[in-house]
């Protein structure tokens, strides 16, 4: 689907490309589901597939999620400290985890890339 | 003198006599890294226990068994929404970690998880821990496996 303004959501520059947010999912670090599980579920929801069908690449091959967990939600993190966010490529998507408990999923925005080139 | 023995900041050439027993100790300590990495998460510990009772499991079997332990319910009561998130965490986090540590091998095609060379290190550590701290988890893993085999 093409629209002039693109889908709603934030735009971010990463790895030389512009990316547009296509979904997000809350993450509770005290909850029963682990961060890797929630990230895969967020991507599966955008792709409209079952989470068990999200296969290659594995999240393990894309990011050190336990390190992200400790940066964003670790015990040493002060609640008054600055907002932490970590971004990484996961297959065709860009994933951003923020310390206020969100997993945001971005896709590359082709039209914006072309507009900037002109 | 720099040579190929210098790795990871360890300069073996600094020791005037590097005897066989010293290097054996160092190797044992290094091997503990695999043990700590493997056992640093309850799901990886449970998986390791299961791998000791039977050397080959499907990823779905492992996820369902872990669900019986985490939710303290019999296997027939483990519904899809309980084991599926565990399956995803095994596939995307815990099994690749154990593969990296040489504790298990994973076949992408068949989704079978098999024992690998460092499982024996983990087994020895678990035998020590199992009698004290982790006895409940171990006995659960063994009991589930016995039920499965009958």
Coordinates of N, CA and C in Angstrom, one line a residue, chain A:
Chain A
X1 N 0.8 -1.2 0.0 CA 0.0 0.0 0.0 C 0.9 1.2 0.0
X2 N 0.6 2.2 -0.9 CA 1.4 3.4 -1.0 C 0.6 4.6 -0.6
X3 N 1.2 5.4 0.3 CA 0.6 6.6 0.6 C 1.7 7.7 0.6
X4 N 1.2 9.0 0.4 CA 2.2 10.0 0.3 C 3.0 10.2 1.6
X5 N 2.3 10.1 2.7 CA 2.9 10.4 3.9 C 3.5 9.2 4.7
X6 N 3.2 8.1 4.1 CA 3.7 6.8 4.7 C 2.8 6.5 5.9
X7 N 2.9 5.3 6.4 CA 2.1 4.9 7.5 C 2.4 5.7 8.7
X8 N 1.5 5.7 9.7 CA 1.8 6.5 10.9 C 2.9 5.9 11.7
X9 N 3.6 6.7 12.4 CA 4.6 6.2 13.2 C 5.9 6.9 13.0
X10 N 6.9 6.7 13.9 CA 8.1 7.5 13.8 C 9.0 7.0 12.6
X11 N 9.9 7.9 12.3 CA 10.8 7.6 11.2 C 12.2 7.7 11.9
X12 N 13.1 6.8 11.5 CA 14.4 6.8 12.1 C 15.5 6.5 11.1
X13 N 16.7 7.1 11.2 CA 17.7 6.8 10.3 C 18.7 5.8 10.9
X14 N 19.0 4.7 10.2 CA 19.8 3.7 10.7 C 20.5 3.0 9.6
X15 N 21.8 2.8 9.7 CA 22.6 2.1 8.7 C 22.5 2.7 7.3
X16 N 22.4 4.1 7.3 CA 22.4 4.8 6.0 C 21.0 4.8 5.4
X17 N 20.0 4.1 6.0 CA 18.7 4.1 5.4 C 17.7 4.8 6.4
X18 N 16.5 5.2 5.8 CA 15.4 5.7 6.5 C 14.4 4.5 6.8
X19 N 14.0 4.4 8.0 CA 13.1 3.3 8.4 C 11.8 4.0 9.0
X20 N 10.7 3.3 8.8 CA 9.4 3.8 9.3 C 8.8 2.7 10.2
X21 N 8.3 3.2 11.3 CA 7.7 2.3 12.3 C 6.5 1.7 11.8
X22 N 6.4 0.3 11.9 CA 5.2 -0.4 11.4 C 4.4 -1.1 12.5
X23 N 5.0 -1.1 13.7 CA 4.3 -1.8 14.8 C 5.1 -1.6 16.1
X24 N 4.4 -1.9 17.2 CA 5.1 -1.9 18.5 C 4.4 -2.8 19.4
X25 N 5.1 -3.2 20.4 CA 4.5 -4.2 21.4 C 5.1 -3.8 22.8
X26 N 4.3 -3.8 23.8 CA 4.9 -3.5 25.1 C 5.7 -4.7 25.6
X27 N 6.7 -4.4 26.4 CA 7.4 -5.5 27.0 C 7.6 -5.2 28.5
X28 N 7.2 -6.2 29.3 CA 7.3 -6.1 30.8 C 8.4 -7.0 31.2
X29 N 9.5 -6.4 31.7 CA 10.7 -7.3 32.0 C 10.4 -8.2 33.2
X30 N 9.3 -7.9 34.0 CA 8.9 -8.8 35.1 C 7.9 -9.8 34.7
X31 N 7.4 -9.7 33.4 CA 6.4 -10.6 32.9 C 6.8 -12.0 32.6
X32 N 5.9 -12.8 32.3 CA 6.3 -14.2 32.1 C 7.0 -14.5 30.7
X33 N 6.8 -13.6 29.7 CA 7.4 -13.9 28.4 C 8.8 -13.2 28.4
X34 N 9.8 -13.9 27.8 CA 11.1 -13.3 27.7 C 11.2 -12.3 26.5
X35 N 12.2 -11.4 26.6 CA 12.4 -10.4 25.6 C 12.5 -11.0 24.2
X36 N 13.3 -12.1 24.0 CA 13.4 -12.6 22.6 C 12.0 -13.1 22.1
X37 N 11.2 -13.7 23.0 CA 9.9 -14.2 22.6 C 9.0 -13.0 22.1
X38 N 9.1 -11.9 22.9 CA 8.2 -10.8 22.6 C 8.6 -10.1 21.3
X39 N 10.0 -10.0 21.0 CA 10.4 -9.5 19.8 C 10.0 -10.3 18.6
X40 N 10.1 -11.6 18.7 CA 9.6 -12.5 17.6 C 8.1 -12.4 17.4
X41 N 7.4 -12.3 18.5 CA 5.9 -12.2 18.4 C 5.5 -10.8 17.7
X42 N 6.3 -9.8 18.0 CA 6.0 -8.5 17.4 C 6.3 -8.6 15.9
X43 N 7.3 -9.2 15.5 CA 7.6 -9.3 14.0 C 6.6 -10.3 13.3
X44 N 6.2 -11.3 14.0 CA 5.2 -12.3 13.5 C 3.9 -11.5 13.2
X45 N 3.5 -10.7 14.2 CA 2.3 -9.9 14.0 C 2.3 -9.0 12.8
X46 N 3.4 -8.4 12.5 CA 3.5 -7.5 11.3 C 3.5 -8.4 10.1
X47 N 4.2 -9.5 10.1 CA 4.2 -10.4 8.9 C 2.9 -11.2 8.7
X48 N 2.1 -11.1 9.8 CA 0.8 -11.9 9.7 C 1.0 -13.4 9.7
X49 N 2.1 -13.9 10.4 CA 2.3 -15.3 10.4 C 2.4 -15.8 11.8
X50 N 2.4 -17.1 12.0 CA 2.6 -17.7 13.3 C 4.0 -17.4 13.8
X51 N 4.2 -17.1 15.1 CA 5.5 -16.8 15.7 C 6.5 -18.0 15.4
X52 N 6.0 -19.2 15.4 CA 6.9 -20.4 15.2 C 7.4 -20.4 13.7
X53 N 6.8 -19.7 12.8 CA 7.2 -19.6 11.4 C 8.2 -18.6 11.2
X54 N 8.5 -17.8 12.2 CA 9.6 -16.8 12.0 C 10.9 -17.6 12.3
X55 N 11.6 -17.9 11.2 CA 12.8 -18.8 11.3 C 14.1 -18.0 11.0
X56 N 14.7 -18.3 9.9 CA 16.0 -17.6 9.6 C 15.8 -16.2 9.3
X57 N 16.7 -15.3 9.8 CA 17.8 -15.6 10.7 C 17.2 -15.7 12.1
X58 N 17.9 -16.4 13.0 CA 17.4 -16.4 14.4 C 17.8 -15.1 15.0
X59 N 17.0 -14.7 16.0 CA 17.3 -13.5 16.8 C 18.8 -13.6 17.4
X60 N 19.1 -14.8 17.8 CA 20.5 -15.0 18.4 C 21.6 -14.6 17.4
X61 N 21.4 -14.8 16.1 CA 22.4 -14.4 15.1 C 22.4 -12.9 14.8
X62 N 21.3 -12.2 15.3 CA 21.2 -10.7 15.0 C 21.6 -9.8 16.1
X63 N 21.4 -10.3 17.3 CA 21.7 -9.4 18.5 C 21.9 -10.2 19.7
X64 N 22.6 -9.5 20.7 CA 22.8 -10.1 22.0 C 21.7 -9.6 22.9
X65 N 20.6 -10.4 22.8 CA 19.4 -9.9 23.5 C 19.5 -9.8 25.0
X66 N 20.3 -10.7 25.6 CA 20.5 -10.7 27.0 C 21.3 -9.4 27.4
X67 N 22.2 -8.9 26.5 CA 22.9 -7.7 26.8 C 21.9 -6.5 26.7
X68 N 21.0 -6.6 25.7 CA 20.0 -5.5 25.5 C 19.1 -5.5 26.8
X69 N 18.7 -6.7 27.2 CA 17.9 -6.8 28.4 C 18.5 -6.1 29.6
X70 N 19.8 -6.3 29.8 CA 20.5 -5.7 30.9 C 20.7 -4.2 30.7
X71 N 21.0 -3.7 29.5 CA 21.1 -2.3 29.3 C 19.8 -1.6 29.5
X72 N 18.7 -2.1 29.0 CA 17.4 -1.4 29.1 C 16.6 -1.7 30.4
X73 N 16.8 -2.9 31.0 CA 16.0 -3.3 32.1 C 16.8 -3.9 33.3
X74 N 18.1 -3.8 33.2 CA 18.9 -4.4 34.2 C 18.8 -3.8 35.6
X75 N 19.3 -4.5 36.6 CA 19.2 -4.0 38.0 C 20.0 -2.8 38.2
X76 N 21.1 -2.6 37.5 CA 21.9 -1.5 37.7 C 21.4 -0.2 37.1
X77 N 20.3 -0.3 36.3 CA 19.8 0.8 35.6 C 18.9 1.7 36.6
X78 N 19.2 2.9 36.7 CA 18.5 3.8 37.5 C 17.2 4.2 36.8
X79 N 16.1 4.2 37.6 CA 14.8 4.6 36.9 C 14.8 6.1 36.6
X80 N 15.7 6.8 37.2 CA 15.7 8.3 36.9 C 16.7 8.5 35.8
X81 N 17.4 7.5 35.4 CA 18.4 7.7 34.3 C 17.8 8.0 33.0
X82 N 18.6 8.3 32.0 CA 18.1 8.7 30.7 C 17.4 7.5 30.0
X83 N 16.5 7.7 29.1 CA 15.9 6.7 28.3 C 16.9 6.0 27.5
X84 N 17.0 4.7 27.7 CA 18.0 3.9 26.8 C 17.2 3.3 25.7
X85 N 17.9 3.2 24.5 CA 17.3 2.4 23.4 C 18.4 1.7 22.7
X86 N 18.0 0.5 22.2 CA 19.0 -0.3 21.4 C 18.3 -0.7 20.1
X87 N 19.0 -0.5 19.0 CA 18.4 -0.8 17.7 C 19.3 -1.9 17.1
X88 N 18.7 -2.8 16.3 CA 19.4 -3.8 15.6 C 18.6 -4.3 14.4
X89 N 19.3 -4.8 13.4 CA 18.6 -5.4 12.2 C 18.2 -6.8 12.6
X90 N 16.9 -7.2 12.2 CA 16.4 -8.5 12.4 C 15.8 -8.9 11.1
X91 N 16.5 -9.6 10.2 CA 16.0 -9.9 8.9 C 15.7 -8.7 8.2
X92 N 14.5 -8.5 7.6 CA 14.2 -7.3 6.8 C 13.8 -6.1 7.7
X93 N 13.7 -6.3 9.0 CA 13.2 -5.3 9.9 C 14.3 -4.7 10.7
X94 N 14.0 -3.5 11.3 CA 14.8 -2.9 12.3 C 14.0 -2.9 13.6
X95 N 14.7 -3.4 14.6 CA 14.0 -3.5 15.9 C 14.6 -2.5 16.9
X96 N 13.8 -1.8 17.6 CA 14.2 -0.9 18.6 C 13.6 -1.3 20.0
X97 N 14.4 -1.5 21.0 CA 13.9 -1.8 22.3 C 14.3 -0.6 23.2
X98 N 13.3 0.0 23.9 CA 13.5 1.1 24.7 C 13.2 0.8 26.2
X99 N 14.0 1.5 27.0 CA 13.9 1.1 28.5 C 12.6 1.5 29.1
X100 N 11.7 2.2 28.4 CA 10.4 2.4 29.0 C 9.4 1.3 28.6
X101 N 10.0 0.2 28.1 CA 9.2 -1.0 27.9 C 8.4 -1.1 26.6
X102 N 9.1 -0.7 25.5 CA 8.5 -0.9 24.2 C 9.4 -1.6 23.2
X103 N 8.8 -2.4 22.4 CA 9.6 -3.0 21.3 C 8.9 -2.4 20.1
X104 N 9.7 -1.7 19.3 CA 9.2 -1.0 18.1 C 9.9 -1.7 16.8
X105 N 9.0 -1.9 15.8 CA 9.5 -2.6 14.6 C 9.4 -1.6 13.5
X106 N 10.5 -1.5 12.7 CA 10.6 -0.6 11.6 C 10.8 -1.3 10.3
X107 N 10.3 -0.8 9.2 CA 10.6 -1.3 7.9 C 11.3 -0.2 7.1
X108 N 12.2 -0.5 6.1 CA 12.8 0.5 5.3 C 11.7 1.3 4.5
X109 N 11.9 2.6 4.4 CA 10.9 3.4 3.6 C 11.5 3.8 2.3
X110 N 11.1 3.0 1.3 CA 11.7 3.2 -0.1 C 11.5 4.6 -0.6
X111 N 10.2 5.0 -0.5 CA 9.9 6.3 -1.1 C 10.6 7.5 -0.5
X112 N 10.8 7.4 0.8 CA 11.6 8.4 1.5 C 13.0 8.4 1.1
X113 N 13.6 7.2 0.9 CA 14.9 7.1 0.4 C 15.1 7.8 -0.9
X114 N 14.1 7.5 -1.8 CA 14.2 8.1 -3.2 C 14.1 9.6 -3.1
X115 N 13.1 10.1 -2.3 CA 12.9 11.6 -2.2 C 14.2 12.3 -1.7
X116 N 14.9 11.7 -0.8 CA 16.1 12.3 -0.2 C 17.2 12.3 -1.3
X117 N 17.2 11.3 -2.1 CA 18.2 11.3 -3.2 C 18.0 12.3 -4.2
X118 N 16.8 12.9 -4.4 CA 16.6 13.9 -5.4 C 16.8 15.3 -4.9

